Amino acid sequence: MHSILVIDDDPELAAMLGDYLTPEGFSLRITGSGLEGLSMLGSGSFALVLLDVGLPDTNGFDVLAEIRSRSQMPVIMLTGRAEDVDRIVGLEMGADDYLPKPFVPRELLARIRSVLRRSRLTKTAAAPHSGRQITIDDLLMDRSARSVHCNGEPVVLTFAEYTILEMLLDAGGSTVSREDISLRALGRELAPYDRSIDVHMSNIRRKLGPTSGGGERIITVRGAGYFYHFTDSPAPEATGAGAFIRLPGGLQ
């Protein structure tokens, strides 16, 4: 049975989550306080955190930042705000997924199972590749340790970010489609107007920085997906259907 920590001050929502998730094999510990939730994390063992953005004693983003400073435990943000910027900020700060309120309980269950499955697969995927390392210029991915170093420094990635980077490196310079990334890294089919992949990709680019030669590591291919640029030479200027572009707001 998976234990889930719910940090949300809405008693009706908490009751609904208990009624719906408990029969599905989940045990819940619930608190309406962000500070108490952080304390509970230090004293308990949880598979996942459901975290509300709006809390009475602290900001949900601050709680997320503190969780990320401690561990890579899967976190799904719950937000009652309609603005896309709140969801994007959550993903940028390391949330594994988000769900706007109000939501259908069945969709939340699907998101929880998807994130937990993704987390489990990422942890166990190292076994078949035990000892295997991928080295490209100043980037080192060690599958056995599920770690990434860039220019000799450790890079902290979320489960989704690590999976995306691994997919790009495994592709050996070939383009990986957004559909494939969504299915494997996010555990769901690609939805129209969903910018989650864009945000995760932007996070990876920011964390890795440019190559030692000053070029971009990850190239966006319009209408196709992304590929990792394996050389230090400037990426060729693509044209037509294969052109790569830079999207507004720093997202690519």
PDB file of C-alpha atoms in Angstrom:
ATOM      1  CA  MET A   1       0.000   0.000   0.000  1.00  0.00           C
ATOM      2  CA  HIS A   2       1.383   3.400  -0.997  1.00  0.00           C
ATOM      3  CA  SER A   3       1.316   6.136   1.620  1.00  0.00           C
ATOM      4  CA  ILE A   4       0.472   9.621   0.342  1.00  0.00           C
ATOM      5  CA  LEU A   5       0.943  12.882   2.215  1.00  0.00           C
ATOM      6  CA  VAL A   6      -1.806  15.382   1.403  1.00  0.00           C
ATOM      7  CA  ILE A   7      -0.980  19.006   2.255  1.00  0.00           C
ATOM      8  CA  ASP A   8      -4.253  20.867   1.660  1.00  0.00           C
ATOM      9  CA  ASP A   9      -6.467  22.873   4.009  1.00  0.00           C
ATOM     10  CA  ASP A  10      -9.756  22.047   2.258  1.00  0.00           C
ATOM     11  CA  PRO A  11     -11.572  19.556   4.564  1.00  0.00           C
ATOM     12  CA  GLU A  12     -14.121  18.594   1.915  1.00  0.00           C
ATOM     13  CA  LEU A  13     -11.382  17.791  -0.559  1.00  0.00           C
ATOM     14  CA  ALA A  14      -9.495  15.819   2.083  1.00  0.00           C
ATOM     15  CA  ALA A  15     -12.586  13.752   2.834  1.00  0.00           C
ATOM     16  CA  MET A  16     -13.174  13.134  -0.864  1.00  0.00           C
ATOM     17  CA  LEU A  17      -9.593  12.018  -1.366  1.00  0.00           C
ATOM     18  CA  GLY A  18      -9.850   9.615   1.545  1.00  0.00           C
ATOM     19  CA  ASP A  19     -13.119   8.132   0.298  1.00  0.00           C
ATOM     20  CA  TYR A  20     -11.832   7.709  -3.246  1.00  0.00           C
ATOM     21  CA  LEU A  21      -8.160   6.773  -2.839  1.00  0.00           C
ATOM     22  CA  THR A  22      -8.320   4.443   0.172  1.00  0.00           C
ATOM     23  CA  PRO A  23     -10.297   1.720  -1.681  1.00  0.00           C
ATOM     24  CA  GLU A  24      -7.726   2.018  -4.487  1.00  0.00           C
ATOM     25  CA  GLY A  25      -4.955   0.859  -2.163  1.00  0.00           C
ATOM     26  CA  PHE A  26      -3.579   4.162  -0.870  1.00  0.00           C
ATOM     27  CA  SER A  27      -3.199   5.277   2.722  1.00  0.00           C
ATOM     28  CA  LEU A  28      -3.423   9.018   3.339  1.00  0.00           C
ATOM     29  CA  ARG A  29      -2.029  11.332   5.971  1.00  0.00           C
ATOM     30  CA  ILE A  30      -3.575  14.762   5.707  1.00  0.00           C
ATOM     31  CA  THR A  31      -2.632  18.167   7.036  1.00  0.00           C
ATOM     32  CA  GLY A  32      -3.770  21.677   6.203  1.00  0.00           C
ATOM     33  CA  SER A  33      -0.462  23.217   7.255  1.00  0.00           C
ATOM     34  CA  GLY A  34       2.580  23.463   5.025  1.00  0.00           C
ATOM     35  CA  LEU A  35       4.936  23.620   7.997  1.00  0.00           C
ATOM     36  CA  GLU A  36       3.335  20.593   9.620  1.00  0.00           C
ATOM     37  CA  GLY A  37       3.521  18.773   6.296  1.00  0.00           C
ATOM     38  CA  LEU A  38       7.269  19.345   6.125  1.00  0.00           C
ATOM     39  CA  SER A  39       7.583  18.033   9.677  1.00  0.00           C
ATOM     40  CA  MET A  40       5.562  14.934   8.768  1.00  0.00           C
ATOM     41  CA  LEU A  41       7.830  14.324   5.790  1.00  0.00           C
ATOM     42  CA  GLY A  42      10.790  14.163   8.117  1.00  0.00           C
ATOM     43  CA  SER A  43       9.167  11.600  10.375  1.00  0.00           C
ATOM     44  CA  GLY A  44       7.316   9.380   7.908  1.00  0.00           C
ATOM     45  CA  SER A  45       7.800   7.386   4.752  1.00  0.00           C
ATOM     46  CA  PHE A  46       5.712   8.520   1.809  1.00  0.00           C
ATOM     47  CA  ALA A  47       5.557   7.508  -1.830  1.00  0.00           C
ATOM     48  CA  LEU A  48       4.134  10.825  -3.045  1.00  0.00           C
ATOM     49  CA  VAL A  49       2.981  14.267  -1.922  1.00  0.00           C
ATOM     50  CA  LEU A  50      -0.210  16.031  -3.015  1.00  0.00           C
ATOM     51  CA  LEU A  51       0.518  19.698  -2.375  1.00  0.00           C
ATOM     52  CA  ASP A  52      -1.894  22.619  -2.609  1.00  0.00           C
ATOM     53  CA  VAL A  53      -0.526  25.950  -3.837  1.00  0.00           C
ATOM     54  CA  GLY A  54      -2.692  28.020  -1.482  1.00  0.00           C
ATOM     55  CA  LEU A  55      -2.011  27.186   2.172  1.00  0.00           C
ATOM     56  CA  PRO A  56      -2.968  29.253   5.232  1.00  0.00           C
ATOM     57  CA  ASP A  57       0.458  29.367   6.880  1.00  0.00           C
ATOM     58  CA  THR A  58       2.887  29.373   3.951  1.00  0.00           C
ATOM     59  CA  ASN A  59       3.065  29.327   0.172  1.00  0.00           C
ATOM     60  CA  GLY A  60       2.830  25.939  -1.502  1.00  0.00           C
ATOM     61  CA  PHE A  61       5.750  26.872  -3.754  1.00  0.00           C
ATOM     62  CA  ASP A  62       7.911  27.455  -0.670  1.00  0.00           C
ATOM     63  CA  VAL A  63       6.947  24.030   0.629  1.00  0.00           C
ATOM     64  CA  LEU A  64       7.843  22.515  -2.747  1.00  0.00           C
ATOM     65  CA  ALA A  65      11.215  24.260  -2.695  1.00  0.00           C
ATOM     66  CA  GLU A  66      11.937  22.841   0.765  1.00  0.00           C
ATOM     67  CA  ILE A  67      10.905  19.336  -0.327  1.00  0.00           C
ATOM     68  CA  ARG A  68      13.184  19.568  -3.356  1.00  0.00           C
ATOM     69  CA  SER A  69      16.083  20.660  -1.170  1.00  0.00           C
ATOM     70  CA  ARG A  70      15.675  17.408   0.757  1.00  0.00           C
ATOM     71  CA  SER A  71      14.707  14.792  -1.806  1.00  0.00           C
ATOM     72  CA  GLN A  72      13.328  13.944  -5.232  1.00  0.00           C
ATOM     73  CA  MET A  73      10.086  12.534  -3.797  1.00  0.00           C
ATOM     74  CA  PRO A  74       7.300  12.770  -6.390  1.00  0.00           C
ATOM     75  CA  VAL A  75       5.084  15.817  -5.897  1.00  0.00           C
ATOM     76  CA  ILE A  76       1.784  16.631  -7.612  1.00  0.00           C
ATOM     77  CA  MET A  77       0.694  20.245  -7.218  1.00  0.00           C
ATOM     78  CA  LEU A  78      -2.990  21.035  -6.735  1.00  0.00           C
ATOM     79  CA  THR A  79      -3.949  24.547  -7.752  1.00  0.00           C
ATOM     80  CA  GLY A  80      -7.251  26.359  -7.586  1.00  0.00           C
ATOM     81  CA  ARG A  81      -5.901  29.170  -9.719  1.00  0.00           C
ATOM     82  CA  ALA A  82      -6.693  29.364 -13.406  1.00  0.00           C
ATOM     83  CA  GLU A  83      -3.496  31.115 -14.471  1.00  0.00           C
ATOM     84  CA  ASP A  84      -1.082  28.981 -16.451  1.00  0.00           C
ATOM     85  CA  VAL A  85       1.807  30.811 -14.817  1.00  0.00           C
ATOM     86  CA  ASP A  86       1.126  29.129 -11.461  1.00  0.00           C
ATOM     87  CA  ARG A  87       1.264  25.702 -13.033  1.00  0.00           C
ATOM     88  CA  ILE A  88       4.406  26.586 -14.966  1.00  0.00           C
ATOM     89  CA  VAL A  89       6.103  27.911 -11.833  1.00  0.00           C
ATOM     90  CA  GLY A  90       5.318  24.653 -10.032  1.00  0.00           C
ATOM     91  CA  LEU A  91       6.885  22.611 -12.807  1.00  0.00           C
ATOM     92  CA  GLU A  92       9.878  24.925 -12.983  1.00  0.00           C
ATOM     93  CA  MET A  93      10.457  24.440  -9.263  1.00  0.00           C
ATOM     94  CA  GLY A  94      10.452  20.668  -9.594  1.00  0.00           C
ATOM     95  CA  ALA A  95       6.858  19.446  -9.333  1.00  0.00           C
ATOM     96  CA  ASP A  96       6.340  16.188 -11.208  1.00  0.00           C
ATOM     97  CA  ASP A  97       2.825  17.080 -12.300  1.00  0.00           C
ATOM     98  CA  TYR A  98      -0.017  19.475 -11.560  1.00  0.00           C
ATOM     99  CA  LEU A  99      -3.789  19.303 -11.512  1.00  0.00           C
ATOM    100  CA  PRO A 100      -6.095  22.347 -11.454  1.00  0.00           C
ATOM    101  CA  LYS A 101      -9.112  22.361  -9.149  1.00  0.00           C
ATOM    102  CA  PRO A 102     -11.833  21.336  -9.443  1.00  0.00           C
ATOM    103  CA  PHE A 103     -10.794  17.969 -10.832  1.00  0.00           C
ATOM    104  CA  VAL A 104     -12.379  14.600 -11.402  1.00  0.00           C
ATOM    105  CA  PRO A 105     -11.125  12.107  -8.780  1.00  0.00           C
ATOM    106  CA  ARG A 106     -10.529   9.526 -11.480  1.00  0.00           C
ATOM    107  CA  GLU A 107      -8.126  11.896 -13.247  1.00  0.00           C
ATOM    108  CA  LEU A 108      -6.200  12.483 -10.018  1.00  0.00           C
ATOM    109  CA  LEU A 109      -5.949   8.722  -9.515  1.00  0.00           C
ATOM    110  CA  ALA A 110      -4.587   8.352 -13.042  1.00  0.00           C
ATOM    111  CA  ARG A 111      -2.011  11.110 -12.417  1.00  0.00           C
ATOM    112  CA  ILE A 112      -0.931   9.523  -9.117  1.00  0.00           C
ATOM    113  CA  ARG A 113      -0.490   6.103 -10.679  1.00  0.00           C
ATOM    114  CA  SER A 114       1.361   7.602 -13.623  1.00  0.00           C
ATOM    115  CA  VAL A 115       3.817   9.528 -11.431  1.00  0.00           C
ATOM    116  CA  LEU A 116       4.408   6.534  -9.141  1.00  0.00           C
ATOM    117  CA  ARG A 117       4.921   4.220 -12.127  1.00  0.00           C
ATOM    118  CA  ARG A 118       7.336   6.699 -13.659  1.00  0.00           C
ATOM    119  CA  SER A 119       9.226   6.964 -10.394  1.00  0.00           C
ATOM    120  CA  ARG A 120       9.408   3.186  -9.994  1.00  0.00           C
ATOM    121  CA  LEU A 121      10.553   2.602 -13.567  1.00  0.00           C
ATOM    122  CA  THR A 122      13.206   5.284 -13.273  1.00  0.00           C
ATOM    123  CA  LYS A 123      14.595   3.715 -10.114  1.00  0.00           C
ATOM    124  CA  THR A 124      14.613   0.169 -11.478  1.00  0.00           C
ATOM    125  CA  ALA A 125      15.783   1.044 -14.968  1.00  0.00           C
ATOM    126  CA  ALA A 126      19.332   1.375 -13.665  1.00  0.00           C
ATOM    127  CA  ALA A 127      19.609  -2.377 -13.066  1.00  0.00           C
ATOM    128  CA  PRO A 128      19.846  -3.523 -16.728  1.00  0.00           C
ATOM    129  CA  HIS A 129      22.335  -0.713 -17.362  1.00  0.00           C
ATOM    130  CA  SER A 130      24.354  -1.276 -14.196  1.00  0.00           C
ATOM    131  CA  GLY A 131      27.736   0.318 -14.616  1.00  0.00           C
ATOM    132  CA  ARG A 132      26.775   2.007 -17.874  1.00  0.00           C
ATOM    133  CA  GLN A 133      27.704   5.614 -18.265  1.00  0.00           C
ATOM    134  CA  ILE A 134      26.982   8.059 -21.044  1.00  0.00           C
ATOM    135  CA  THR A 135      29.631  10.720 -21.547  1.00  0.00           C
ATOM    136  CA  ILE A 136      29.128  13.546 -24.032  1.00  0.00           C
ATOM    137  CA  ASP A 137      31.605  16.400 -23.864  1.00  0.00           C
ATOM    138  CA  ASP A 138      31.290  17.682 -20.266  1.00  0.00           C
ATOM    139  CA  LEU A 139      28.072  15.767 -19.531  1.00  0.00           C
ATOM    140  CA  LEU A 140      28.110  12.483 -17.632  1.00  0.00           C
ATOM    141  CA  MET A 141      25.020  10.365 -16.971  1.00  0.00           C
ATOM    142  CA  ASP A 142      25.528   7.382 -14.680  1.00  0.00           C
ATOM    143  CA  ARG A 143      22.543   5.076 -14.996  1.00  0.00           C
ATOM    144  CA  SER A 144      23.626   2.817 -12.151  1.00  0.00           C
ATOM    145  CA  ALA A 145      23.499   5.750  -9.729  1.00  0.00           C
ATOM    146  CA  ARG A 146      20.775   7.617 -11.623  1.00  0.00           C
ATOM    147  CA  SER A 147      22.933  10.708 -11.495  1.00  0.00           C
ATOM    148  CA  VAL A 148      23.995  13.469 -13.871  1.00  0.00           C
ATOM    149  CA  HIS A 149      27.131  15.597 -13.706  1.00  0.00           C
ATOM    150  CA  CYS A 150      27.908  18.552 -15.926  1.00  0.00           C
ATOM    151  CA  ASN A 151      31.355  20.126 -16.011  1.00  0.00           C
ATOM    152  CA  GLY A 152      32.187  18.039 -12.962  1.00  0.00           C
ATOM    153  CA  GLU A 153      29.273  19.382 -10.919  1.00  0.00           C
ATOM    154  CA  PRO A 154      26.210  17.336  -9.900  1.00  0.00           C
ATOM    155  CA  VAL A 155      22.945  18.288 -11.595  1.00  0.00           C
ATOM    156  CA  VAL A 156      19.757  17.673  -9.641  1.00  0.00           C
ATOM    157  CA  LEU A 157      16.941  16.575 -11.952  1.00  0.00           C
ATOM    158  CA  THR A 158      13.374  15.548 -11.225  1.00  0.00           C
ATOM    159  CA  PHE A 159      12.183  12.104 -12.336  1.00  0.00           C
ATOM    160  CA  ALA A 160      10.586  13.598 -15.444  1.00  0.00           C
ATOM    161  CA  GLU A 161      13.650  15.683 -16.312  1.00  0.00           C
ATOM    162  CA  TYR A 162      16.007  12.734 -15.903  1.00  0.00           C
ATOM    163  CA  THR A 163      13.805  10.554 -18.092  1.00  0.00           C
ATOM    164  CA  ILE A 164      13.619  13.196 -20.810  1.00  0.00           C
ATOM    165  CA  LEU A 165      17.391  13.709 -20.830  1.00  0.00           C
ATOM    166  CA  GLU A 166      17.968   9.954 -20.913  1.00  0.00           C
ATOM    167  CA  MET A 167      15.624   9.637 -23.899  1.00  0.00           C
ATOM    168  CA  LEU A 168      17.499  12.374 -25.760  1.00  0.00           C
ATOM    169  CA  LEU A 169      20.904  10.852 -25.043  1.00  0.00           C
ATOM    170  CA  ASP A 170      19.741   7.351 -25.991  1.00  0.00           C
ATOM    171  CA  ALA A 171      18.497   8.731 -29.318  1.00  0.00           C
ATOM    172  CA  GLY A 172      22.091   9.477 -30.287  1.00  0.00           C
ATOM    173  CA  GLY A 173      21.321  12.793 -31.951  1.00  0.00           C
ATOM    174  CA  SER A 174      18.070  11.709 -33.575  1.00  0.00           C
ATOM    175  CA  THR A 175      14.869  13.609 -32.895  1.00  0.00           C
ATOM    176  CA  VAL A 176      12.622  12.362 -30.096  1.00  0.00           C
ATOM    177  CA  SER A 177       8.961  13.232 -30.601  1.00  0.00           C
ATOM    178  CA  ARG A 178       6.904  15.196 -28.096  1.00  0.00           C
ATOM    179  CA  GLU A 179       4.380  12.360 -28.145  1.00  0.00           C
ATOM    180  CA  ASP A 180       7.001   9.818 -27.055  1.00  0.00           C
ATOM    181  CA  ILE A 181       8.330  12.160 -24.379  1.00  0.00           C
ATOM    182  CA  SER A 182       4.856  12.735 -22.981  1.00  0.00           C
ATOM    183  CA  LEU A 183       4.037   9.029 -22.862  1.00  0.00           C
ATOM    184  CA  ARG A 184       7.290   7.931 -21.231  1.00  0.00           C
ATOM    185  CA  ALA A 185       8.319  10.914 -19.116  1.00  0.00           C
ATOM    186  CA  LEU A 186       4.873  12.198 -18.093  1.00  0.00           C
ATOM    187  CA  GLY A 187       2.951   8.950 -18.346  1.00  0.00           C
ATOM    188  CA  ARG A 188       0.129  10.337 -20.459  1.00  0.00           C
ATOM    189  CA  GLU A 189      -0.756  11.137 -24.045  1.00  0.00           C
ATOM    190  CA  LEU A 190       0.201  14.555 -25.315  1.00  0.00           C
ATOM    191  CA  ALA A 191      -2.678  16.994 -24.880  1.00  0.00           C
ATOM    192  CA  PRO A 192      -3.265  20.136 -26.952  1.00  0.00           C
ATOM    193  CA  TYR A 193      -1.942  23.333 -25.350  1.00  0.00           C
ATOM    194  CA  ASP A 194      -0.161  21.384 -22.593  1.00  0.00           C
ATOM    195  CA  ARG A 195       3.151  23.176 -22.004  1.00  0.00           C
ATOM    196  CA  SER A 196       4.487  20.706 -19.425  1.00  0.00           C
ATOM    197  CA  ILE A 197       7.117  19.324 -21.807  1.00  0.00           C
ATOM    198  CA  ASP A 198       8.219  22.848 -22.720  1.00  0.00           C
ATOM    199  CA  VAL A 199       8.700  23.703 -19.058  1.00  0.00           C
ATOM    200  CA  HIS A 200      10.603  20.495 -18.287  1.00  0.00           C
ATOM    201  CA  MET A 201      12.821  21.038 -21.324  1.00  0.00           C
ATOM    202  CA  SER A 202      13.474  24.628 -20.290  1.00  0.00           C
ATOM    203  CA  ASN A 203      14.436  23.399 -16.813  1.00  0.00           C
ATOM    204  CA  ILE A 204      16.905  20.884 -18.239  1.00  0.00           C
ATOM    205  CA  ARG A 205      18.500  23.510 -20.466  1.00  0.00           C
ATOM    206  CA  ARG A 206      18.814  25.922 -17.547  1.00  0.00           C
ATOM    207  CA  LYS A 207      20.325  23.320 -15.229  1.00  0.00           C
ATOM    208  CA  LEU A 208      22.837  22.030 -17.779  1.00  0.00           C
ATOM    209  CA  GLY A 209      23.733  25.383 -19.304  1.00  0.00           C
ATOM    210  CA  PRO A 210      25.496  25.658 -22.683  1.00  0.00           C
ATOM    211  CA  THR A 211      28.047  23.156 -23.958  1.00  0.00           C
ATOM    212  CA  SER A 212      31.733  23.740 -23.288  1.00  0.00           C
ATOM    213  CA  GLY A 213      31.824  25.281 -26.764  1.00  0.00           C
ATOM    214  CA  GLY A 214      29.030  27.692 -25.896  1.00  0.00           C
ATOM    215  CA  GLY A 215      26.371  26.016 -28.022  1.00  0.00           C
ATOM    216  CA  GLU A 216      22.914  24.757 -27.177  1.00  0.00           C
ATOM    217  CA  ARG A 217      22.639  21.193 -25.925  1.00  0.00           C
ATOM    218  CA  ILE A 218      18.995  20.530 -26.764  1.00  0.00           C
ATOM    219  CA  ILE A 219      17.524  21.635 -30.065  1.00  0.00           C
ATOM    220  CA  THR A 220      13.807  22.074 -30.730  1.00  0.00           C
ATOM    221  CA  VAL A 221      12.631  20.719 -34.075  1.00  0.00           C
ATOM    222  CA  ARG A 222       9.427  22.402 -35.187  1.00  0.00           C
ATOM    223  CA  GLY A 223       6.545  19.996 -35.496  1.00  0.00           C
ATOM    224  CA  ALA A 224       8.701  17.003 -34.556  1.00  0.00           C
ATOM    225  CA  GLY A 225      10.314  17.144 -31.130  1.00  0.00           C
ATOM    226  CA  TYR A 226      13.804  17.570 -29.719  1.00  0.00           C
ATOM    227  CA  PHE A 227      17.318  16.215 -30.139  1.00  0.00           C
ATOM    228  CA  TYR A 228      20.537  16.498 -28.134  1.00  0.00           C
ATOM    229  CA  HIS A 229      23.334  18.202 -30.054  1.00  0.00           C
ATOM    230  CA  PHE A 230      26.283  15.847 -29.740  1.00  0.00           C
ATOM    231  CA  THR A 231      29.068  18.125 -31.012  1.00  0.00           C
ATOM    232  CA  ASP A 232      30.560  21.417 -29.917  1.00  0.00           C
ATOM    233  CA  SER A 233      30.182  22.918 -33.362  1.00  0.00           C
ATOM    234  CA  PRO A 234      27.221  25.264 -33.912  1.00  0.00           C
ATOM    235  CA  ALA A 235      24.014  23.385 -34.672  1.00  0.00           C
ATOM    236  CA  PRO A 236      23.189  23.488 -38.377  1.00  0.00           C
ATOM    237  CA  GLU A 237      20.493  25.965 -39.320  1.00  0.00           C
ATOM    238  CA  ALA A 238      17.523  23.782 -40.102  1.00  0.00           C
ATOM    239  CA  THR A 239      14.843  24.783 -42.567  1.00  0.00           C
ATOM    240  CA  GLY A 240      11.333  23.775 -43.512  1.00  0.00           C
ATOM    241  CA  ALA A 241       9.586  21.110 -41.447  1.00  0.00           C
ATOM    242  CA  GLY A 242      12.784  20.311 -39.581  1.00  0.00           C
ATOM    243  CA  ALA A 243      13.539  23.856 -38.477  1.00  0.00           C
ATOM    244  CA  PHE A 244      14.148  24.433 -34.826  1.00  0.00           C
ATOM    245  CA  ILE A 245      12.712  27.458 -33.074  1.00  0.00           C
ATOM    246  CA  ARG A 246      12.854  29.310 -29.800  1.00  0.00           C
ATOM    247  CA  LEU A 247       9.462  29.731 -28.217  1.00  0.00           C
ATOM    248  CA  PRO A 248       8.326  32.829 -26.312  1.00  0.00           C
ATOM    249  CA  GLY A 249       9.002  33.230 -22.615  1.00  0.00           C
ATOM    250  CA  GLY A 250      12.274  31.290 -22.630  1.00  0.00           C
ATOM    251  CA  LEU A 251      10.480  28.004 -23.266  1.00  0.00           C
ATOM    252  CA  GLN A 252      11.732  25.964 -26.210  1.00  0.00           C
TER     253      GLN A 252
END
